[in-house]
Short mmCIF file of C-alpha atoms in Angstrom, two decimals:
data_model
loop_
_atom_site.label_atom_id
_atom_site.label_comp_id
_atom_site.label_asym_id
_atom_site.label_seq_id
_atom_site.Cartn_x
_atom_site.Cartn_y
_atom_site.Cartn_z
CA MET A 6 -33.49 54.51 -164.43
CA GLN A 7 -35.08 56.22 -167.41
CA ARG A 8 -32.07 58.55 -167.69
CA VAL A 9 -29.73 55.56 -167.80
CA GLN A 10 -31.80 53.93 -170.54
CA ASN A 11 -31.84 57.17 -172.55
CA PHE A 12 -28.06 57.54 -172.16
CA VAL A 13 -27.43 53.96 -173.32
CA LYS A 14 -29.60 54.59 -176.38
CA SER A 15 -27.91 57.92 -177.16
CA GLU A 16 -25.33 58.40 -179.90
CA THR A 17 -22.69 59.42 -177.34
CA PHE A 18 -22.79 56.11 -175.46
CA PRO A 19 -20.69 54.10 -177.99
CA GLY A 20 -17.84 56.59 -177.56
CA VAL A 21 -18.11 56.41 -173.77
CA LEU A 22 -18.08 52.60 -173.95
CA LEU A 23 -14.91 52.64 -176.04
CA ILE A 24 -13.25 54.99 -173.55
CA PHE A 25 -14.24 52.72 -170.66
CA PHE A 26 -12.75 49.58 -172.22
CA THR A 27 -9.64 51.47 -173.31
CA VAL A 28 -9.01 52.69 -169.76
CA LEU A 29 -9.77 49.21 -168.40
CA ALA A 30 -7.20 47.66 -170.76
CA LEU A 31 -4.59 50.25 -169.74
CA ILE A 32 -5.24 49.63 -166.03
CA LEU A 33 -5.01 45.86 -166.39
CA GLN A 34 -1.84 46.01 -168.49
CA ASN A 35 -0.11 48.35 -166.05
CA SER A 36 -1.16 46.75 -162.77
CA SER A 37 -0.52 43.50 -160.92
CA LEU A 38 -3.11 41.92 -163.24
CA THR A 39 -0.97 42.30 -166.35
CA ASP A 40 -0.22 38.56 -166.59
CA GLN A 41 -3.91 37.68 -166.29
CA TYR A 42 -4.78 40.24 -168.97
CA THR A 43 -2.09 38.95 -171.37
CA ASN A 44 -2.88 35.30 -170.70
CA PHE A 45 -6.57 35.94 -171.30
CA LEU A 46 -5.89 37.47 -174.72
CA ASN A 47 -3.62 34.55 -175.61
CA ILE A 48 -6.05 31.76 -174.71
CA PRO A 49 -5.91 29.39 -177.69
CA PHE A 50 -9.13 28.57 -179.52
CA GLY A 51 -9.53 26.39 -182.57
CA VAL A 52 -11.69 24.24 -184.78
CA GLN A 53 -10.78 21.21 -186.84
CA ALA A 54 -12.60 19.41 -189.63
CA GLY A 55 -10.54 16.67 -191.29
CA ASN A 56 -7.31 18.20 -192.56
CA LEU A 57 -8.63 21.73 -192.08
CA GLU A 58 -7.72 23.26 -188.76
CA ILE A 59 -7.70 26.81 -187.42
CA PHE A 60 -6.06 27.45 -184.06
CA LYS A 61 -5.45 31.02 -182.93
CA PRO A 62 -5.10 32.95 -179.67
CA LEU A 63 -8.20 34.89 -178.61
CA ILE A 64 -6.77 38.25 -179.70
CA LEU A 65 -6.43 37.02 -183.31
CA TRP A 66 -10.00 35.68 -183.30
CA ILE A 67 -11.00 39.20 -182.30
CA ASN A 68 -8.76 40.97 -184.86
CA ASP A 69 -9.44 38.57 -187.74
CA GLY A 70 -12.94 37.36 -186.93
CA LEU A 71 -14.98 39.93 -185.05
CA ILE A 72 -13.55 42.79 -187.07
CA ALA A 73 -14.63 40.99 -190.27
CA ILE A 74 -18.19 41.39 -188.96
CA PHE A 75 -17.51 45.08 -188.39
CA PHE A 76 -16.35 45.45 -192.00
CA PHE A 77 -19.45 43.53 -193.09
CA ALA A 78 -21.57 46.18 -191.35
CA ILE A 79 -19.55 48.93 -193.06
CA GLY A 80 -20.11 47.20 -196.41
CA LEU A 81 -23.87 47.07 -195.84
CA GLU A 82 -23.94 50.78 -195.01
CA LEU A 83 -21.80 51.62 -198.04
CA LYS A 84 -24.02 49.66 -200.44
CA TYR A 85 -27.22 51.22 -199.12
CA GLU A 86 -25.92 54.79 -199.09
CA ILE A 87 -24.62 54.52 -202.68
CA THR A 88 -27.80 52.91 -204.04
CA ARG A 89 -30.53 54.70 -202.06
CA GLY A 90 -29.03 56.91 -199.42
CA GLN A 91 -27.20 60.23 -199.24
CA LEU A 92 -24.43 59.06 -201.58
CA ASN A 93 -26.69 58.11 -204.50
CA SER A 94 -25.29 60.74 -206.85
CA ILE A 95 -21.83 61.82 -207.98
CA LYS A 96 -22.36 65.29 -206.53
CA ALA A 97 -23.34 63.88 -203.15
CA MET A 98 -20.35 61.53 -203.05
CA SER A 99 -17.74 63.99 -204.24
CA LEU A 100 -17.11 65.96 -201.01
CA PRO A 101 -16.61 62.95 -198.69
CA ILE A 102 -14.53 61.19 -201.37
CA PHE A 103 -12.17 64.15 -201.79
CA ALA A 104 -12.08 64.61 -198.01
CA ALA A 105 -11.24 60.95 -197.45
CA LEU A 106 -8.45 61.11 -200.06
CA GLY A 107 -6.91 64.11 -198.34
CA GLY A 108 -7.27 62.39 -195.00
CA MET A 109 -5.21 59.47 -196.29
CA ILE A 110 -2.59 61.18 -198.45
CA VAL A 111 -1.39 63.96 -196.12
CA PRO A 112 -0.99 61.79 -192.96
CA ALA A 113 0.81 59.11 -194.99
CA VAL A 114 3.22 61.72 -196.37
CA ILE A 115 3.90 63.10 -192.88
CA PHE A 116 4.58 59.61 -191.52
CA ALA A 117 6.83 58.77 -194.49
CA PHE A 118 8.77 62.02 -193.97
CA PHE A 119 9.80 60.87 -190.48
CA ASN A 120 10.41 57.21 -191.36
CA TYR A 121 11.61 56.97 -194.97
CA GLN A 122 15.07 55.78 -193.89
CA ASP A 123 13.73 52.76 -191.96
CA ASP A 124 11.98 50.16 -194.13
CA PHE A 125 10.44 48.35 -191.16
CA ALA A 126 9.13 51.54 -189.55
CA LEU A 127 7.79 52.70 -192.92
CA GLN A 128 5.42 49.72 -192.96
CA GLY A 129 3.24 51.73 -190.58
CA TRP A 130 2.56 54.54 -193.06
CA ALA A 131 -1.19 53.76 -193.09
CA ILE A 132 -1.61 53.93 -189.28
CA PRO A 133 -2.41 57.69 -189.20
CA THR A 134 -4.76 57.51 -192.20
CA ALA A 135 -7.69 55.94 -190.30
CA THR A 136 -10.66 57.49 -188.48
CA ASP A 137 -12.67 55.84 -185.70
CA VAL A 138 -16.23 56.78 -186.66
CA ALA A 139 -17.77 55.68 -183.34
CA PHE A 140 -15.50 58.00 -181.35
CA ALA A 141 -15.70 60.89 -183.81
CA VAL A 142 -19.50 60.81 -184.03
CA GLY A 143 -19.71 60.37 -180.26
CA ILE A 144 -17.71 63.58 -179.69
CA LEU A 145 -19.87 65.41 -182.22
CA MET A 146 -23.05 64.27 -180.48
CA LEU A 147 -21.81 65.65 -177.15
CA LEU A 148 -22.42 69.09 -178.65
CA GLY A 149 -26.12 68.28 -179.07
CA ASN A 150 -28.38 69.96 -181.60
CA LYS A 151 -25.97 72.87 -182.03
CA ILE A 152 -24.37 70.92 -184.86
CA PRO A 153 -26.29 70.96 -188.18
CA ILE A 154 -27.40 67.55 -189.42
CA SER A 155 -25.50 68.23 -192.66
CA LEU A 156 -22.16 68.21 -190.78
CA LYS A 157 -23.05 64.96 -189.04
CA LEU A 158 -23.92 63.42 -192.41
CA PHE A 159 -20.63 64.71 -193.84
CA LEU A 160 -18.67 63.03 -191.04
CA LEU A 161 -20.57 59.75 -191.47
CA SER A 162 -20.12 59.81 -195.26
CA LEU A 163 -16.42 60.63 -194.89
CA ALA A 164 -16.04 57.75 -192.43
CA ILE A 165 -17.61 55.32 -194.92
CA PHE A 166 -15.08 56.22 -197.63
CA ASP A 167 -12.31 56.37 -195.05
CA ASP A 168 -13.08 52.76 -194.07
CA LEU A 169 -13.30 51.79 -197.74
CA GLY A 170 -9.84 53.30 -198.22
CA ALA A 171 -8.58 51.28 -195.24
CA ILE A 172 -9.98 48.11 -196.81
CA ILE A 173 -8.18 48.83 -200.08
CA VAL A 174 -4.93 49.59 -198.22
CA ILE A 175 -5.18 46.31 -196.30
CA ALA A 176 -5.78 44.36 -199.51
CA LEU A 177 -2.90 45.97 -201.40
CA PHE A 178 -0.23 46.50 -198.76
CA TYR A 179 -0.87 44.17 -195.83
CA THR A 180 -1.38 40.88 -197.62
CA SER A 181 1.10 38.06 -197.12
CA GLU A 182 2.04 35.32 -199.59
CA LEU A 183 -1.00 33.97 -201.40
CA SER A 184 -2.23 30.38 -201.36
CA VAL A 185 -3.54 29.52 -204.83
CA TYR A 186 -5.95 26.83 -203.64
CA ALA A 187 -7.41 29.04 -200.92
CA MET A 188 -7.81 31.90 -203.41
CA ILE A 189 -9.67 29.58 -205.80
CA ALA A 190 -11.98 28.60 -202.93
CA ALA A 191 -12.52 32.30 -202.15
CA LEU A 192 -13.38 33.04 -205.79
CA ILE A 193 -15.89 30.16 -205.79
CA CYS A 194 -17.50 31.70 -202.70
CA ILE A 195 -17.74 35.08 -204.45
CA PHE A 196 -19.42 33.37 -207.42
CA ALA A 197 -21.83 31.65 -205.02
CA LEU A 198 -22.66 35.04 -203.46
CA TYR A 199 -23.24 36.44 -206.94
CA LEU A 200 -25.69 33.63 -207.73
CA LEU A 201 -27.56 34.15 -204.45
CA ASN A 202 -27.87 37.84 -205.25
CA HIS A 203 -28.72 37.27 -208.92
CA PHE A 204 -31.60 34.95 -208.09
CA HIS A 205 -32.68 37.30 -205.30
CA ILE A 206 -32.44 34.69 -202.57
CA THR A 207 -33.06 36.28 -199.18
CA LYS A 208 -32.55 33.40 -196.76
CA LYS A 209 -29.99 34.62 -194.26
CA SER A 210 -28.73 31.10 -193.52
CA PHE A 211 -27.47 30.71 -197.11
CA TYR A 212 -25.40 33.87 -196.86
CA ILE A 213 -24.08 32.93 -193.41
CA VAL A 214 -22.82 29.52 -194.61
CA VAL A 215 -21.14 30.98 -197.72
CA ALA A 216 -19.69 33.88 -195.69
CA ILE A 217 -18.10 31.53 -193.15
CA ILE A 218 -16.50 29.41 -195.90
CA PHE A 219 -15.41 32.62 -197.64
CA TRP A 220 -13.84 33.95 -194.42
CA ILE A 221 -11.92 30.70 -193.86
CA SER A 222 -10.72 30.75 -197.49
CA MET A 223 -9.50 34.32 -197.17
CA LEU A 224 -7.83 33.50 -193.84
CA LYS A 225 -5.93 30.62 -195.44
CA SER A 226 -5.22 32.52 -198.67
CA GLY A 227 -2.91 35.15 -197.18
CA VAL A 228 -5.31 38.02 -197.97
CA HIS A 229 -6.57 39.56 -194.75
CA ALA A 230 -9.77 37.78 -193.71
CA THR A 231 -11.61 40.99 -192.83
CA LEU A 232 -12.02 41.66 -196.57
CA ALA A 233 -14.48 38.76 -196.69
CA GLY A 234 -16.83 40.88 -194.61
CA VAL A 235 -17.13 43.86 -196.93
CA ILE A 236 -17.21 41.74 -200.11
CA THR A 237 -20.03 39.60 -198.70
CA ALA A 238 -21.99 42.74 -197.81
CA LEU A 239 -21.90 43.98 -201.40
CA PHE A 240 -23.84 40.89 -202.53
CA ILE A 241 -26.64 41.22 -199.97
CA PRO A 242 -29.94 42.10 -201.79
CA LEU A 243 -31.55 45.40 -200.85
CA ASP A 244 -35.07 43.95 -200.72
CA THR A 245 -36.92 40.66 -200.70
CA LYS A 246 -38.94 39.60 -203.77
CA SER A 247 -42.08 40.86 -202.02
CA GLY A 248 -40.53 44.32 -201.68
CA GLN A 249 -39.69 44.17 -197.97
CA THR A 250 -36.37 45.62 -196.85
CA PHE A 251 -33.69 42.96 -196.43
CA LEU A 252 -30.31 44.68 -196.28
CA LYS A 253 -31.42 47.37 -193.82
CA ASN A 254 -32.99 44.75 -191.56
CA ILE A 255 -29.69 42.89 -191.38
CA GLU A 256 -27.83 46.14 -190.70
CA HIS A 257 -30.37 47.08 -188.02
CA ASP A 258 -29.97 43.71 -186.27
CA LEU A 259 -26.17 43.84 -186.52
CA THR A 260 -25.59 47.43 -185.37
CA PRO A 261 -26.07 46.82 -181.62
CA TRP A 262 -23.64 43.89 -181.73
CA VAL A 263 -21.01 46.02 -183.50
CA THR A 264 -21.57 49.06 -181.29
CA TYR A 265 -21.92 47.45 -177.88
CA PHE A 266 -19.80 44.31 -178.23
CA ILE A 267 -17.41 44.05 -181.19
CA LEU A 268 -15.78 47.50 -181.06
CA PRO A 269 -15.50 47.62 -177.23
CA ILE A 270 -13.98 44.11 -177.19
CA PHE A 271 -11.57 45.15 -179.94
CA ALA A 272 -10.55 48.23 -177.94
CA PHE A 273 -10.08 46.11 -174.81
CA ALA A 274 -7.87 43.63 -176.68
CA ASN A 275 -5.68 46.21 -178.44
CA ALA A 276 -5.44 49.26 -176.19
CA GLY A 277 -3.44 47.61 -173.42
CA VAL A 278 -0.28 49.68 -173.84
CA ASP A 279 2.49 48.67 -171.43
CA LEU A 280 3.65 51.90 -169.81
CA LYS A 281 5.57 50.41 -166.86
CA ASP A 282 8.96 50.07 -168.49
CA MET A 283 8.49 52.50 -171.36
CA ASP A 284 11.37 54.84 -172.03
CA PRO A 285 9.89 58.37 -172.37
CA ASN A 286 12.31 58.97 -175.24
CA PHE A 287 10.39 56.42 -177.31
CA ILE A 288 7.48 58.85 -177.62
CA PHE A 289 9.84 61.12 -179.58
CA SER A 290 10.88 58.34 -181.93
CA SER A 291 10.26 58.74 -185.66
CA VAL A 292 7.36 56.26 -185.61
CA SER A 293 5.62 57.97 -182.68
CA LEU A 294 6.08 61.44 -184.16
CA GLY A 295 4.83 60.21 -187.54
CA ILE A 296 1.69 58.80 -185.94
CA ILE A 297 0.96 61.75 -183.64
CA LEU A 298 1.56 64.46 -186.24
CA GLY A 299 0.01 62.39 -189.00
CA LEU A 300 -3.21 61.78 -187.08
CA PHE A 301 -3.57 65.07 -185.21
CA LEU A 302 -2.30 67.47 -187.89
CA GLY A 303 -2.24 65.44 -191.09
CA LYS A 304 -5.84 64.25 -190.92
CA GLN A 305 -7.40 67.64 -190.22
CA ILE A 306 -5.19 69.47 -192.75
CA GLY A 307 -5.62 66.85 -195.46
CA VAL A 308 -9.38 66.52 -195.06
CA PHE A 309 -9.90 70.29 -194.96
CA ILE A 310 -7.59 71.24 -197.84
CA PHE A 311 -8.98 68.60 -200.19
CA SER A 312 -12.54 69.59 -199.20
CA TYR A 313 -11.79 73.31 -199.66
CA ILE A 314 -10.21 72.85 -203.08
CA SER A 315 -12.99 70.57 -204.35
CA ILE A 316 -15.65 73.07 -203.21
CA LYS A 317 -13.84 76.08 -204.72
CA LEU A 318 -13.41 74.22 -208.02
CA GLY A 319 -17.12 73.45 -208.10
CA LEU A 320 -16.56 69.71 -207.83
CA ALA A 321 -18.40 69.51 -204.50
CA LYS A 322 -20.72 71.55 -202.29
CA LEU A 323 -20.30 72.83 -198.76
CA PRO A 324 -22.73 71.02 -196.39
CA LYS A 325 -25.99 72.96 -195.94
CA ASN A 326 -26.16 75.68 -193.27
CA THR A 327 -22.42 75.51 -192.61
CA ASN A 328 -19.29 77.51 -193.36
CA PHE A 329 -15.62 76.61 -193.63
CA LYS A 330 -14.92 77.38 -189.96
CA GLN A 331 -17.51 74.85 -188.88
CA LEU A 332 -16.35 72.31 -191.47
CA TYR A 333 -12.81 72.59 -190.08
CA GLY A 334 -14.04 71.54 -186.64
CA VAL A 335 -15.28 68.24 -188.05
CA CYS A 336 -11.96 67.85 -189.88
CA ILE A 337 -10.16 67.99 -186.51
CA LEU A 338 -12.28 65.09 -185.24
CA THR A 339 -11.14 62.87 -188.12
CA GLY A 340 -7.79 62.62 -186.32
CA ILE A 341 -9.40 60.23 -183.83
CA GLY A 342 -7.83 57.09 -185.24
CA PHE A 343 -8.15 54.82 -182.22
CA THR A 344 -9.54 51.34 -183.04
CA MET A 345 -8.92 51.53 -186.80
CA SER A 346 -5.38 52.82 -186.24
CA PHE A 347 -4.76 50.04 -183.70
CA PHE A 348 -5.98 47.53 -186.26
CA ILE A 349 -3.62 48.74 -189.00
CA ASP A 350 -0.78 49.04 -186.47
CA GLY A 351 -1.24 45.35 -185.67
CA LEU A 352 -1.06 44.46 -189.36
CA ALA A 353 1.94 46.70 -190.06
CA TYR A 354 4.13 45.56 -187.18
CA GLN A 355 2.49 42.20 -186.39
CA ASN A 356 1.96 43.44 -182.81
CA SER A 357 5.74 43.60 -182.34
CA ASP A 358 7.09 45.35 -179.25
CA VAL A 359 10.14 46.64 -181.14
CA PHE A 360 8.94 50.21 -180.51
CA ALA A 361 8.22 49.44 -176.83
CA TYR A 362 4.51 50.02 -177.47
CA SER A 363 5.18 53.71 -178.12
CA ASP A 364 3.36 53.31 -181.45
CA LYS A 365 0.14 52.39 -179.64
CA LEU A 366 0.67 55.15 -177.07
CA ALA A 367 1.11 57.60 -179.95
CA ILE A 368 -2.29 56.54 -181.34
CA LEU A 369 -3.91 57.20 -177.95
CA ILE A 370 -2.22 60.61 -177.62
CA ALA A 371 -3.15 61.76 -181.13
CA SER A 372 -6.73 60.50 -180.79
CA PHE A 373 -7.11 62.22 -177.41
CA LEU A 374 -5.75 65.52 -178.77
CA SER A 375 -8.06 65.37 -181.80
CA ALA A 376 -11.09 64.64 -179.63
CA VAL A 377 -10.42 67.37 -177.06
CA VAL A 378 -9.33 70.09 -179.52
CA GLY A 379 -12.14 69.25 -181.95
CA TYR A 380 -14.76 69.33 -179.21
CA PHE A 381 -13.70 72.69 -177.73
CA TYR A 382 -13.11 74.24 -181.16
CA LEU A 383 -16.68 73.43 -182.24
CA LYS A 384 -18.09 74.47 -178.88
CA ILE A 385 -16.42 77.89 -179.16
CA ILE A 386 -17.40 78.30 -182.83
CA TYR A 387 -21.06 77.60 -182.12
CA LYS A 388 -21.15 79.99 -179.19
CA ASN A 389 -20.60 82.79 -181.69
CA LYS A 390 -23.75 83.08 -183.79
CA LYS A 391 -21.91 85.12 -186.38
CA SER A 392 -19.41 82.32 -187.03
#
């Protein structure tokens, strides 16, 4: 029993949980239970207050609502790390920033190379630019204390900026037509958050009420509602007036919900790739090749090259007690796109089946390759003490 408790509390468990719900979704979608699985995800839920009404199927409540909470958690982590954590100086931020840029630019270029002639397919250019931090860190933790803490911190820092890049991409490229009135309401909410922060108010209920109104405003505005999460997080005070930690307490309380509920549910809702009637040729389509090569090759090459150049130019420093061979192993793991890639795929193609779900299968293949190759590469590297 104690071993089970220790495993659940370990840093590898979130990755195992994501794998479990991914496999479960695949089994349900490709078995006699496919109708039940699909119908469950399409159960309509809604709320109405006067003329305001929001009715969506369950899968959109997950993708628009629960993921907004995930981005809120990312925003809290980002604010703390920049103000007081490992990213509180330009020098400390430079390596993960350059790495994140490379990890977005190179995969996007690879995807565009395969799909530049198809405007609809090209909408998915951002799919291979994402990294699933829960999976990547989980794979890294499987190697135990062989991995220096500096490499783990590098991966976590890179993931923060990678997610920030995803947020910017969503805001700029996956926003529909704007509603002026809803945008005005959203701006009022931002001003209200500013006032709460300015006067150092640390009552959680105030922030919850404003955040909910803000989320609804963003949802109705045409800007993706998940952005409400990260913007709200940036206005959360670090401490109470008495000097007690406030932001970290919220993050601490939220982390188990994100790790053990939100991300697994998201994986369950989005990983159900229909393989029954899939034409094998679809996996060699331009979209699938762009995703697989973009994630598996583009991410590791882009992250490593941009890191290498920034270090050689003196703009950044190699993580302590590491060399470039070891750094490259972590770069391979950044190709695990999984949940974040699924999320952007849903925005790019509006969950269309025009590619016969080969786009989602490509994400699974590339993420699996990155996880397996990255794991064994690092395992071999750390067996050789001279590496």
